[in-house]
CSV table of C-alpha atoms and ligand atoms in Angstrom, one decimal:
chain,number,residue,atom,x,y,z
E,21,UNK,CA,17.3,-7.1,13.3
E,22,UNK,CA,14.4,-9.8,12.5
E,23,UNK,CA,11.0,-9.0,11.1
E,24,UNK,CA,9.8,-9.2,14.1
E,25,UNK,CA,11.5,-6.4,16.0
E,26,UNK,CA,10.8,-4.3,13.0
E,27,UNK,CA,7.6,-4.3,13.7
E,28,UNK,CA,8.0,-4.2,16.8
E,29,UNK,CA,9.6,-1.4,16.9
E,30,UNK,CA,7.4,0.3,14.7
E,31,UNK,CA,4.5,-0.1,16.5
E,32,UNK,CA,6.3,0.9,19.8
E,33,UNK,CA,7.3,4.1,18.3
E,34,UNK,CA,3.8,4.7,16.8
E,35,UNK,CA,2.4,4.2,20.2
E,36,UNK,CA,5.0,5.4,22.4
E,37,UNK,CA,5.1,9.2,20.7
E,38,UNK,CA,1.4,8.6,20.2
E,39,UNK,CA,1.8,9.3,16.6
E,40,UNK,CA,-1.5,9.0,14.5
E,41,UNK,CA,-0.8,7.3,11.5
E,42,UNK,CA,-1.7,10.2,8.9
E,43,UNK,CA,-3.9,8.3,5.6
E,44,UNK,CA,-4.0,11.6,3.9
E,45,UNK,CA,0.1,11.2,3.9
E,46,UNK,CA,0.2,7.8,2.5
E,47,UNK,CA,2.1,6.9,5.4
E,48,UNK,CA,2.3,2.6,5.0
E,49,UNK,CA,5.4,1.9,7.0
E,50,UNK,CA,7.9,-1.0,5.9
E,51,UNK,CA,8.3,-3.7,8.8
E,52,UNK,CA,9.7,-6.4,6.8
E,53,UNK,CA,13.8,-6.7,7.3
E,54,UNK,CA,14.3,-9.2,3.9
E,55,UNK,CA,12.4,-5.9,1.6
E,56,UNK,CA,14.6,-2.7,3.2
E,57,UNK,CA,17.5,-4.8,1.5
E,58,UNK,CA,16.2,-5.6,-1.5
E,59,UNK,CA,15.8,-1.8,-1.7
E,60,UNK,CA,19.0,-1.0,-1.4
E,61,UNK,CA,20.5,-3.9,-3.6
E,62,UNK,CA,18.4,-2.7,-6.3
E,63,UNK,CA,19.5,0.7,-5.7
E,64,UNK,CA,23.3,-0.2,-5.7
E,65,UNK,CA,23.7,2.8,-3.1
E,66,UNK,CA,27.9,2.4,-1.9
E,67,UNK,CA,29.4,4.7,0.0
E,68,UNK,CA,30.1,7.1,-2.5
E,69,UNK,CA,26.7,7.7,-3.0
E,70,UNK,CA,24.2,11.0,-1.9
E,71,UNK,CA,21.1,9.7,-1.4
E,72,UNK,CA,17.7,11.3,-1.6
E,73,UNK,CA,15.3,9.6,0.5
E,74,UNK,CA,11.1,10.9,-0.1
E,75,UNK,CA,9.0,10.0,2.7
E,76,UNK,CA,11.4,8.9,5.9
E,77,UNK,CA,8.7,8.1,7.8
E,78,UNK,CA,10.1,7.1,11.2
E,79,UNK,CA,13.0,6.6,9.8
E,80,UNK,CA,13.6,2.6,9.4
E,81,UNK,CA,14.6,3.0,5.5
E,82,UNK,CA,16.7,6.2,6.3
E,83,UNK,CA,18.8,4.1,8.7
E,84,UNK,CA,19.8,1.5,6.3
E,85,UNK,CA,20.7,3.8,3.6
E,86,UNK,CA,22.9,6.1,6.0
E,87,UNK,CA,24.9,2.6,6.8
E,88,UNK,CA,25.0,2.1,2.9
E,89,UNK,CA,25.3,5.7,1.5
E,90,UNK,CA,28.5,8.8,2.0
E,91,UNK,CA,25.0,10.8,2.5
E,92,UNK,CA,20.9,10.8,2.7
E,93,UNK,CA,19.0,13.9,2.4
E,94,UNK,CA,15.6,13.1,3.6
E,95,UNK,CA,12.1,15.4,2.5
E,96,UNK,CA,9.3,14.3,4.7
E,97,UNK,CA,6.3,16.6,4.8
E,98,UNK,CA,5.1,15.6,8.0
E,99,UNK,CA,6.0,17.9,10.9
E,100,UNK,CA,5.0,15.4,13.5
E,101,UNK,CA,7.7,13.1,12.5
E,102,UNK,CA,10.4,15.1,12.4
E,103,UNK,CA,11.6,15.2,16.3
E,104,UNK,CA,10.1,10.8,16.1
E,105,UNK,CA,13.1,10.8,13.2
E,106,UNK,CA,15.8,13.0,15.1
E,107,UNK,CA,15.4,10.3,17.9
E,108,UNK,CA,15.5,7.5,15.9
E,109,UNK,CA,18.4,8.5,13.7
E,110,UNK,CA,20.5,10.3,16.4
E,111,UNK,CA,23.2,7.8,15.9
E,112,UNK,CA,23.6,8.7,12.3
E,113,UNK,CA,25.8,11.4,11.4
E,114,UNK,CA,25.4,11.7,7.6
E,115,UNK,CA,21.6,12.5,7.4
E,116,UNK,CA,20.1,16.0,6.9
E,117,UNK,CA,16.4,16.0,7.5
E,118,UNK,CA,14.0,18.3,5.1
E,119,UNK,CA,10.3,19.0,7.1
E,120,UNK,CA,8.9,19.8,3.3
E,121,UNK,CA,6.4,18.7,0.8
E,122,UNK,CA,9.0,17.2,-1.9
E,123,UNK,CA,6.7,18.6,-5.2
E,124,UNK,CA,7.8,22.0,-3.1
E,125,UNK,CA,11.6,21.7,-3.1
E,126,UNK,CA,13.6,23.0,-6.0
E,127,UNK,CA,16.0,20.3,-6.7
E,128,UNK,CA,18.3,22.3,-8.7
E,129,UNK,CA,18.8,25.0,-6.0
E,130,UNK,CA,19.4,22.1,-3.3
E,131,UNK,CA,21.9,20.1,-5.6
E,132,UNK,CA,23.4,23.6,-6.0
E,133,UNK,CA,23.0,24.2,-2.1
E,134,UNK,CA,24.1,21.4,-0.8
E,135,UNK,CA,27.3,21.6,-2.9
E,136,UNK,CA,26.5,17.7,-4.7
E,137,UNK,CA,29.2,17.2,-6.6
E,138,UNK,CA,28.0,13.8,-8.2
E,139,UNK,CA,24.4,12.2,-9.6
E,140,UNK,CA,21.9,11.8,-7.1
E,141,UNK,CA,20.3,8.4,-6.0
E,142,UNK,CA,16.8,8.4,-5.5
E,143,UNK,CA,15.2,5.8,-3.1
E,144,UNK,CA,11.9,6.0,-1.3
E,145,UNK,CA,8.7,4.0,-0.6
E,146,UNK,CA,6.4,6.0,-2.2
E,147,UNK,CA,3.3,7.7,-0.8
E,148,UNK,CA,1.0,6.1,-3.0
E,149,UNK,CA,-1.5,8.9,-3.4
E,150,UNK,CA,1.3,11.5,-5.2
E,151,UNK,CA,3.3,8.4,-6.7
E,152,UNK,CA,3.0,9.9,-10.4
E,153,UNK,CA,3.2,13.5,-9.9
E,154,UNK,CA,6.7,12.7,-7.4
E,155,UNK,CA,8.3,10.6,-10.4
E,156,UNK,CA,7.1,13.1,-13.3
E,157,UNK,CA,8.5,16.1,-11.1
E,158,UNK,CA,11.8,14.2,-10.2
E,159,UNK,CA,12.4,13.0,-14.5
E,160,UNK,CA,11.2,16.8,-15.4
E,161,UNK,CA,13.5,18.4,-13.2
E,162,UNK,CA,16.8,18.5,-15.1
E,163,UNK,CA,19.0,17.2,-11.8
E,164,UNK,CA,21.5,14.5,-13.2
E,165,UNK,CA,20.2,11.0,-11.3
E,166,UNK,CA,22.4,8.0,-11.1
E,167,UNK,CA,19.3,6.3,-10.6
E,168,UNK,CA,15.9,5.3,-9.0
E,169,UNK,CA,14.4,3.2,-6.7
E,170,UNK,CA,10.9,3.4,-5.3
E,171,UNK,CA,8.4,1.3,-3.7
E,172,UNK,CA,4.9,1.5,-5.6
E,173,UNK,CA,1.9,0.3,-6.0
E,174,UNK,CA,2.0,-3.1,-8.0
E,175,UNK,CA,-0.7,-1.5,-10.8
E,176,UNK,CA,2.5,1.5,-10.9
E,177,UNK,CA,4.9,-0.5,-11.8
E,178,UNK,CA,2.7,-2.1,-14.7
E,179,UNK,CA,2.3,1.0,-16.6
E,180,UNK,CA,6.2,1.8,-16.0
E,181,UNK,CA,6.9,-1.1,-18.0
E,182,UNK,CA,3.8,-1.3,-20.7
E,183,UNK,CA,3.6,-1.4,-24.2
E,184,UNK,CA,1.6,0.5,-26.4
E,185,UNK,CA,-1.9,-0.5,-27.3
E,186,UNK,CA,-2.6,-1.5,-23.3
E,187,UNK,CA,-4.5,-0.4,-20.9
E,188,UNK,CA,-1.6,0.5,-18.6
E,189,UNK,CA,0.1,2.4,-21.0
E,190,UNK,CA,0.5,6.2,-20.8
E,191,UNK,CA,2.1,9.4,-19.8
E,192,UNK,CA,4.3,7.7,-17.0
E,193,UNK,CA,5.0,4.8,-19.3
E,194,UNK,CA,6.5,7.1,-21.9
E,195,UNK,CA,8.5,9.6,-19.5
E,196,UNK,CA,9.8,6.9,-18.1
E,197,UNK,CA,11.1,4.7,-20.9
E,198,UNK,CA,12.3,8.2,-21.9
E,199,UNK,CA,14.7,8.7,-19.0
E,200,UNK,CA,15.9,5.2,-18.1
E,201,UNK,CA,15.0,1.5,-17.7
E,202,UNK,CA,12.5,-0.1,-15.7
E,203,UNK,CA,13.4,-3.4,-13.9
E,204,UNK,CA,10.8,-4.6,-10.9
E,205,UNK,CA,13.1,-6.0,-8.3
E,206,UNK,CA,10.7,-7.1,-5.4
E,207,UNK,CA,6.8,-8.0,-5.3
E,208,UNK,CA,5.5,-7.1,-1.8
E,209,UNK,CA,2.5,-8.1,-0.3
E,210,UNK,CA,0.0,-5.5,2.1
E,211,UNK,CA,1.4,-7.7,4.9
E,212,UNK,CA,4.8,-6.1,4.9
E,213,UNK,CA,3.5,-2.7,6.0
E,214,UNK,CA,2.1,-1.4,8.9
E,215,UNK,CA,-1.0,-0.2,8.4
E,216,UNK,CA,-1.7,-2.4,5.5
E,217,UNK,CA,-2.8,-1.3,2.4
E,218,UNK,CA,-5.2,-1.9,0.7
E,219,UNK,CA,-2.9,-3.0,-2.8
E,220,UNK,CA,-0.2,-5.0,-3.6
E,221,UNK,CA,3.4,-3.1,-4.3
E,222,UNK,CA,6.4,-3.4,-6.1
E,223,UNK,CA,9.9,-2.6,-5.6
E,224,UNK,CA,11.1,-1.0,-9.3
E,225,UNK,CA,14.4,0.5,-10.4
E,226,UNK,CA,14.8,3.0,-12.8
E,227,UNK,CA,18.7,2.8,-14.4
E,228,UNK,CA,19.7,6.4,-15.9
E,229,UNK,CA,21.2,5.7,-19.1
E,230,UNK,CA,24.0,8.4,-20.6
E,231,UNK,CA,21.5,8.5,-23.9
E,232,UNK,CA,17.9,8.4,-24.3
E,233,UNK,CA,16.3,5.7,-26.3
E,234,UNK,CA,15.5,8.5,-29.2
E,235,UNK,CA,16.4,11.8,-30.1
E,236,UNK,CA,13.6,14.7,-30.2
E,237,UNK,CA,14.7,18.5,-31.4
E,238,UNK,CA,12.3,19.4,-28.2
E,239,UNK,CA,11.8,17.6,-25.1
E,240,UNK,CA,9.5,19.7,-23.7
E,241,UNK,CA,7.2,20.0,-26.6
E,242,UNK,CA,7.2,15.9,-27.3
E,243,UNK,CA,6.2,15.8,-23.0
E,244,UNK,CA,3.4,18.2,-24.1
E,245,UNK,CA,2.4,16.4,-27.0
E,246,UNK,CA,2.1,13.0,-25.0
E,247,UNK,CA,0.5,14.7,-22.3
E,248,UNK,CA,-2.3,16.2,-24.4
E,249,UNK,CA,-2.7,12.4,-26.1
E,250,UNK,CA,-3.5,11.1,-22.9
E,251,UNK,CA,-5.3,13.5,-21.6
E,252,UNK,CA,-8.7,12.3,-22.7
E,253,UNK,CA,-7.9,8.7,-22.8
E,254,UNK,CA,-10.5,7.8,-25.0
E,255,UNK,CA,-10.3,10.6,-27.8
E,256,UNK,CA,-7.9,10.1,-31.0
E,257,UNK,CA,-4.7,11.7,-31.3
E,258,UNK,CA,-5.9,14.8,-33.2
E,259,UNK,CA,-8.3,15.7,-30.7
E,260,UNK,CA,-6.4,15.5,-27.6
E,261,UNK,CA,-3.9,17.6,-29.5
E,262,UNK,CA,-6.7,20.3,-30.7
E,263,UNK,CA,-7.9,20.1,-27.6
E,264,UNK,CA,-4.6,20.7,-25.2
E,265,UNK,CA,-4.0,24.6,-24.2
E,266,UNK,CA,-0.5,24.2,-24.1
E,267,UNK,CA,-0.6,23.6,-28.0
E,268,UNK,CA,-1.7,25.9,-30.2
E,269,UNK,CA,-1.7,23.9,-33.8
E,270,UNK,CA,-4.2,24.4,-36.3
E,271,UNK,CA,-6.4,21.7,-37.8
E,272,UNK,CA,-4.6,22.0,-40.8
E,273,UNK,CA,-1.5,21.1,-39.7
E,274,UNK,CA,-2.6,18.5,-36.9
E,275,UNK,CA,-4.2,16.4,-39.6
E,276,UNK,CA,-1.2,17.0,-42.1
E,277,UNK,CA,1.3,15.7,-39.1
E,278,UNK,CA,-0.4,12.6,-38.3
E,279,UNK,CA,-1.0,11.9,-41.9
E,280,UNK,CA,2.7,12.4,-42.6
E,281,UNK,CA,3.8,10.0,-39.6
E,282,UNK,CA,1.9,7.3,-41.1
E,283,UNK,CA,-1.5,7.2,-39.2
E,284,UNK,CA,-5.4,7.7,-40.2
E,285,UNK,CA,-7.3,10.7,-38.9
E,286,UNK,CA,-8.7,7.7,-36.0
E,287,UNK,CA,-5.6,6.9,-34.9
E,288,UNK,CA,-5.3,7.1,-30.8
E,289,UNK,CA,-2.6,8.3,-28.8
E,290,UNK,CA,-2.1,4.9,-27.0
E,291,UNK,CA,-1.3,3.6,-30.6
E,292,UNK,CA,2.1,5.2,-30.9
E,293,UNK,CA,5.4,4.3,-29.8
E,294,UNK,CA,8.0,6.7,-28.4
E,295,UNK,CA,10.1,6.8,-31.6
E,296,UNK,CA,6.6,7.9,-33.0
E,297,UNK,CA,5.7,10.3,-30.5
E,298,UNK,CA,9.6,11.9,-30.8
E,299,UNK,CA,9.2,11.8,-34.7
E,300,UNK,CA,5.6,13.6,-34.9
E,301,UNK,CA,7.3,16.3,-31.9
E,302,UNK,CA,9.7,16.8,-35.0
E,303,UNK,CA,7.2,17.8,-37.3
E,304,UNK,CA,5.4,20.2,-35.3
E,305,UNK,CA,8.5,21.6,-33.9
E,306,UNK,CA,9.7,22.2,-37.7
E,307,UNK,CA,6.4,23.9,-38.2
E,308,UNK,CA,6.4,26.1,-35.3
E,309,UNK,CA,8.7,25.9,-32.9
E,310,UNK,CA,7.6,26.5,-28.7
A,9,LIG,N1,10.0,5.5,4.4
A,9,LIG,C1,9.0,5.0,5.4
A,9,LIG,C2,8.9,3.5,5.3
A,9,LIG,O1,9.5,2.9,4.4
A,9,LIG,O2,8.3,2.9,6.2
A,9,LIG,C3,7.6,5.6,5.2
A,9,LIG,C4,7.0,5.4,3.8
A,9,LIG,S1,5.3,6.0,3.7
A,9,LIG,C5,4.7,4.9,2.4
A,9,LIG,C6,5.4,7.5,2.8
A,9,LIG,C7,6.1,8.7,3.6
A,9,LIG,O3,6.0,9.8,2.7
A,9,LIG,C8,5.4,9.1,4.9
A,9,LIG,O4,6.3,9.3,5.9
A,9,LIG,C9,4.7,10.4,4.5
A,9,LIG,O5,4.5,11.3,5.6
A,9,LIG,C10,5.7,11.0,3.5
A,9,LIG,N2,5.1,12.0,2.5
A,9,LIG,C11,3.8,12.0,2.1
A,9,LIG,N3,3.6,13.0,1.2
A,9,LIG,C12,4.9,13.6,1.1
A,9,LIG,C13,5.3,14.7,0.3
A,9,LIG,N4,4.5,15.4,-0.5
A,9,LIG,N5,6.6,15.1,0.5
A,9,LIG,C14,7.4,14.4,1.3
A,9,LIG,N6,7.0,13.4,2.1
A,9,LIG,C15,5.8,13.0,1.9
């Protein structure tokens, strides 16, 4: 199928089912044939691969990952698309449809559920207004992931793949250099969606190593620590972490951490690598642990 029946298509089916295209949804659909398989390139997906798919919108990515996949399981939150994607995918036999709000499923219970015997591969084209809180959720989750591939917004992708002591650097940046490795496989312009928005995007993947880059005594208490240095972006390192509810340090040993890690009482949280920030999680966890 060529670009142009994509989007024709698209618009046919917008029109025909009198769909209103839903802003609040981040719903951008994908109309250009040469990006859907760069997608799934990127996302290896064979057909011994379950796919979760966020977002199926009317169901033009969907297809070509049922072609590609053994499975897709497909979360879309919008009711009104759900009978628009039972149409359009009726010739597909290997997609279940979920009508939910993905932060709301429990991906353990499903994987458990559904009876998935093997990692999970993500791929989606992001909603752009959830894009962090969807990726944070999916990394935080504990499901095994054989990797990830989304469609983001271009500004996304820089902070996926930033260094310390930039602007883009941060929360996301650190999670997800925890969890895997960030390639960008595809720029994509506003043009290759219909409605257009109003950013550039990027096609990334995220491989799932078998070991993280570092070892930390306690996950969950390093995510907390990073968390609280970013927080307030602007504040040092000892304040967001004085500051943060979910840590209860004193100033005492706050100062004496820091110190011991190498850094002045100024130091910011931006400043530190993940080796750093797994190494200070350490110390407090020796301290006190969660
Ligand atoms: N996959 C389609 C495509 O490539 O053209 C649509 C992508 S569109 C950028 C994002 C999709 O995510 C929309 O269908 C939207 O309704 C859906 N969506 C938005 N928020 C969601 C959420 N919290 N849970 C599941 N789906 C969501």
């Amino acid at each position: 199928m060529n670009e142009l029946s994509i989007r024709d298509r698209t618009l046919k089916i917008i029109n025909g089912y009198d769909f209103l295209v839903k802003k609040k949804y981040g719903q951008n659909f994908l109309v250009r044939e040469e990006i859907f398989e760069k997608i799934v390139a990127a996302a290896e997906v064979t057909k011994d691969d379950v796919v979760l798919e966020i977002g199926p919108g009317i169901g033009a990515l969907t297809g070509y990952l049922a072609r590609n996949a053994r499975s897709v399981i497909a979360v879309e939150i919008d009711k009104n698309l759900i009978p628009i994607l039972e149409e359009t995918l009726a010739d597909h036999d290997n997609i279940e449809l979920i009508n939910k709000d993905i932060l709301k499923v429990d991906l353990n219970a499903l994987v458990k559920e559904k009876g998935i015997d093997r990692p999970l591969k993500v791929v989606a084209n992001l909603p752009y207004y959830i894009t962090t809180p969807i990726i944070m959720e999916l990394l935080r989750s504990g499901v095994e992931f054989a990797g990830m591939t989304f469609m983001v917004q271009k500004e996304v992708a820089e902070r996926m793949q930033a260094g310390p002591r930039t602007k883009s650097y941060g929360a996301l940046t650190l999670a997800v250099q925890y969890y895997g490795d960030v390639s960008i496989a595809a720029e994509v312009p506003p043009g290759a969606f219909i409605p257009e928005p109003e950013v550039d995007s990027a096609v990334v993947h995220i491989s799932m190593p078998k070991a993280a880059p570092v070892e930390v005594r306690n996950r969950e208490l390093m995510f907390r620590i990073i968390r609280a240095s970013f927080n307030q972006r602007r504040k040092t390192l000892y304040n967001g972490i004085k500051n943060f509810p979910e840590l209860q340090y004193s100033k005492e040993i706050i100062t004496a951490n820091i110190e011991k890690l190498g850094h002045g009482p100024m130091v910011r949280g931006e400043e530190l690598t993940l080796k750093e920030f797994a190494i200070l999680s350490d110390y407090f966890d020796m301290e006190r642990p969660l």
